[in-house]
Amino acid sequence: MQGNLSDWLVKHELVHRSLGFDYQGIETLQIKTEDWDSIAVISYVYGYNYLRSQCAYDIAPGGFLASVYHLTRIRYGIDKPEEVCIKVFVPRNNPRIPSVFWVWRSADFQERESYDMLGISYNNHPRLKRILMPESWIGWPLRKDYITPNFYEIQDAH
């Protein structure tokens, strides 16, 4: 079973992978990194004019990182707008994804936070720099293999 956006992408021979639907019935798609900038523009033209949220997470220690985009079609007279979730997976050794700042301006701080916490670089982002951690911070705190610098666990404390 596919959703509206997936059907449209298949019809126009655009590569993607359907990941099914979440508990609210929102379609989830996986897009290749190299196709993301094109599909982002196509999604906007198709009517997904609102980036509800962007986030990122570490799938598994030593595994891929994921950048997740929740898109919504906002139109007048619609009580329940159509939504879609798009996931882009990248290897942790070179996590680079095209920025969608130029499509949805609301991606600005959200992509910066994903960069700051997980080290995903968003190509062509105008101000990609740390937003939560100091510039001198080493590493990416939300990666599952991150080791906190100068952290000593207290053993056998009474």
GROMACS .gro file of C-alpha atoms in nm:
model
  158
    1MET     CA    1   0.000   0.000   0.000
    2GLN     CA    2   0.135   0.341  -0.096
    3GLY     CA    3   0.035   0.697  -0.015
    4ASN     CA    4  -0.033   0.986  -0.250
    5LEU     CA    5   0.324   1.117  -0.267
    6SER     CA    6   0.468   0.770  -0.321
    7ASP     CA    7   0.219   0.707  -0.604
    8TRP     CA    8   0.316   1.039  -0.763
    9LEU     CA    9   0.690   0.960  -0.734
   10VAL     CA   10   0.638   0.616  -0.891
   11LYS     CA   11   0.434   0.769  -1.173
   12HIS     CA   12   0.721   1.008  -1.250
   13GLU     CA   13   0.987   0.735  -1.209
   14LEU     CA   14   1.156   0.895  -0.907
   15VAL     CA   15   1.346   0.651  -0.688
   16HIS     CA   16   1.232   0.612  -0.327
   17ARG     CA   17   1.142   0.340  -0.082
   18SER     CA   18   0.815   0.326   0.105
   19LEU     CA   19   0.859   0.255   0.477
   20GLY     CA   20   0.486   0.220   0.536
   21PHE     CA   21   0.265   0.431   0.759
   22ASP     CA   22   0.300   0.541   1.121
   23TYR     CA   23   0.032   0.499   1.389
   24GLN     CA   24  -0.149   0.813   1.264
   25GLY     CA   25  -0.154   0.691   0.905
   26ILE     CA   26   0.122   0.925   0.788
   27GLU     CA   27   0.321   0.788   0.497
   28THR     CA   28   0.696   0.744   0.556
   29LEU     CA   29   0.943   0.741   0.265
   30GLN     CA   30   1.316   0.679   0.240
   31ILE     CA   31   1.500   0.897  -0.010
   32LYS     CA   32   1.860   0.859  -0.127
   33THR     CA   33   2.094   1.139  -0.025
   34GLU     CA   34   2.180   1.230  -0.383
   35ASP     CA   35   1.808   1.260  -0.473
   36TRP     CA   36   1.698   1.457  -0.168
   37ASP     CA   37   1.744   1.811  -0.304
   38SER     CA   38   1.542   1.729  -0.619
   39ILE     CA   39   1.267   1.549  -0.431
   40ALA     CA   40   1.248   1.832  -0.176
   41VAL     CA   41   1.178   2.082  -0.455
   42ILE     CA   42   0.932   1.840  -0.618
   43SER     CA   43   0.755   1.790  -0.282
   44TYR     CA   44   0.721   2.166  -0.241
   45VAL     CA   45   0.581   2.206  -0.593
   46TYR     CA   46   0.348   1.910  -0.531
   47GLY     CA   47   0.203   2.110  -0.241
   48TYR     CA   48   0.404   2.026   0.071
   49ASN     CA   49   0.456   2.392   0.152
   50TYR     CA   50   0.521   2.357   0.526
   51LEU     CA   51   0.815   2.187   0.697
   52ARG     CA   52   0.655   2.089   1.026
   53SER     CA   53   0.979   1.961   1.176
   54GLN     CA   54   1.322   1.828   1.096
   55CYS     CA   55   1.518   1.611   1.335
   56ALA     CA   56   1.796   1.355   1.327
   57TYR     CA   57   1.889   1.043   1.517
   58ASP     CA   58   2.157   0.776   1.539
   59ILE     CA   59   2.013   0.445   1.421
   60ALA     CA   60   2.271   0.220   1.591
   61PRO     CA   61   2.626   0.247   1.728
   62GLY     CA   62   2.857   0.241   1.426
   63GLY     CA   63   2.557   0.244   1.190
   64PHE     CA   64   2.380   0.504   0.984
   65LEU     CA   65   2.251   0.844   1.091
   66ALA     CA   66   1.902   0.954   0.986
   67SER     CA   67   1.770   1.299   0.902
   68VAL     CA   68   1.389   1.309   0.923
   69TYR     CA   69   1.158   1.566   0.762
   70HIS     CA   70   0.786   1.601   0.843
   71LEU     CA   71   0.610   1.784   0.559
   72THR     CA   72   0.252   1.914   0.544
   73ARG     CA   73   0.025   2.038   0.263
   74ILE     CA   74  -0.140   2.351   0.402
   75ARG     CA   75  -0.446   2.463   0.202
   76TYR     CA   76  -0.757   2.670   0.275
   77GLY     CA   77  -1.072   2.483   0.368
   78ILE     CA   78  -0.896   2.158   0.465
   79ASP     CA   79  -0.954   2.033   0.819
   80LYS     CA   80  -0.695   1.754   0.812
   81PRO     CA   81  -0.396   1.849   0.596
   82GLU     CA   82  -0.202   1.577   0.415
   83GLU     CA   83   0.132   1.491   0.575
   84VAL     CA   84   0.436   1.286   0.482
   85CYS     CA   85   0.753   1.184   0.667
   86ILE     CA   86   1.075   1.160   0.467
   87LYS     CA   87   1.389   0.992   0.599
   88VAL     CA   88   1.738   1.029   0.453
   89PHE     CA   89   2.002   0.785   0.583
   90VAL     CA   90   2.372   0.872   0.572
   91PRO     CA   91   2.689   0.688   0.676
   92ARG     CA   92   2.843   0.820   0.997
   93ASN     CA   93   3.194   0.846   0.848
   94ASN     CA   94   3.081   1.115   0.597
   95PRO     CA   95   2.731   1.234   0.690
   96ARG     CA   96   2.645   1.488   0.421
   97ILE     CA   97   2.292   1.580   0.309
   98PRO     CA   98   2.175   1.864   0.083
   99SER     CA   99   2.019   2.141   0.292
  100VAL     CA  100   1.654   2.224   0.229
  101PHE     CA  101   1.691   2.573   0.379
  102TRP     CA  102   1.638   2.717   0.031
  103VAL     CA  103   1.306   2.529  -0.003
  104TRP     CA  104   1.171   2.566   0.352
  105ARG     CA  105   1.331   2.848   0.555
  106SER     CA  106   1.215   2.685   0.877
  107ALA     CA  107   1.489   2.422   0.827
  108ASP     CA  108   1.750   2.678   0.936
  109PHE     CA  109   1.775   2.614   1.311
  110GLN     CA  110   1.658   2.254   1.285
  111GLU     CA  111   1.938   2.151   1.048
  112ARG     CA  112   2.186   2.344   1.263
  113GLU     CA  113   2.074   2.150   1.570
  114SER     CA  114   2.112   1.818   1.383
  115TYR     CA  115   2.460   1.927   1.279
  116ASP     CA  116   2.551   2.031   1.632
  117MET     CA  117   2.427   1.717   1.805
  118LEU     CA  118   2.500   1.445   1.545
  119GLY     CA  119   2.755   1.595   1.305
  120ILE     CA  120   2.540   1.573   0.990
  121SER     CA  121   2.664   1.835   0.744
  122TYR     CA  122   2.393   2.004   0.539
  123ASN     CA  123   2.546   2.113   0.208
  124ASN     CA  124   2.471   2.473   0.101
  125HIS     CA  125   2.328   2.572   0.438
  126PRO     CA  126   2.408   2.945   0.479
  127ARG     CA  127   2.501   2.937   0.851
  128LEU     CA  128   2.592   2.582   0.941
  129LYS     CA  129   2.766   2.617   1.277
  130ARG     CA  130   2.710   2.501   1.631
  131ILE     CA  131   2.392   2.632   1.788
  132LEU     CA  132   2.370   2.454   2.127
  133MET     CA  133   2.727   2.354   2.210
  134PRO     CA  134   3.028   2.589   2.228
  135GLU     CA  135   3.239   2.610   1.910
  136SER     CA  136   3.527   2.448   2.101
  137TRP     CA  137   3.323   2.135   2.179
  138ILE     CA  138   3.473   1.813   2.044
  139GLY     CA  139   3.244   1.545   1.906
  140TRP     CA  140   2.873   1.493   1.854
  141PRO     CA  141   2.686   1.442   2.185
  142LEU     CA  142   2.380   1.253   2.055
  143ARG     CA  143   2.572   0.981   1.872
  144LYS     CA  144   2.539   0.646   2.046
  145ASP     CA  145   2.916   0.592   2.041
  146TYR     CA  146   2.993   0.934   2.194
  147ILE     CA  147   3.215   0.936   2.502
  148THR     CA  148   3.185   1.243   2.723
  149PRO     CA  149   3.527   1.408   2.763
  150ASN     CA  150   3.669   1.419   3.118
  151PHE     CA  151   3.380   1.217   3.257
  152TYR     CA  152   3.462   0.988   3.546
  153GLU     CA  153   3.191   0.765   3.681
  154ILE     CA  154   3.187   0.735   4.057
  155GLN     CA  155   3.225   0.370   4.146
  156ASP     CA  156   3.093   0.215   4.464
  157ALA     CA  157   2.980   0.546   4.615
  158HIS     CA  158   2.818   0.516   4.956
   0.00000   0.00000   0.00000
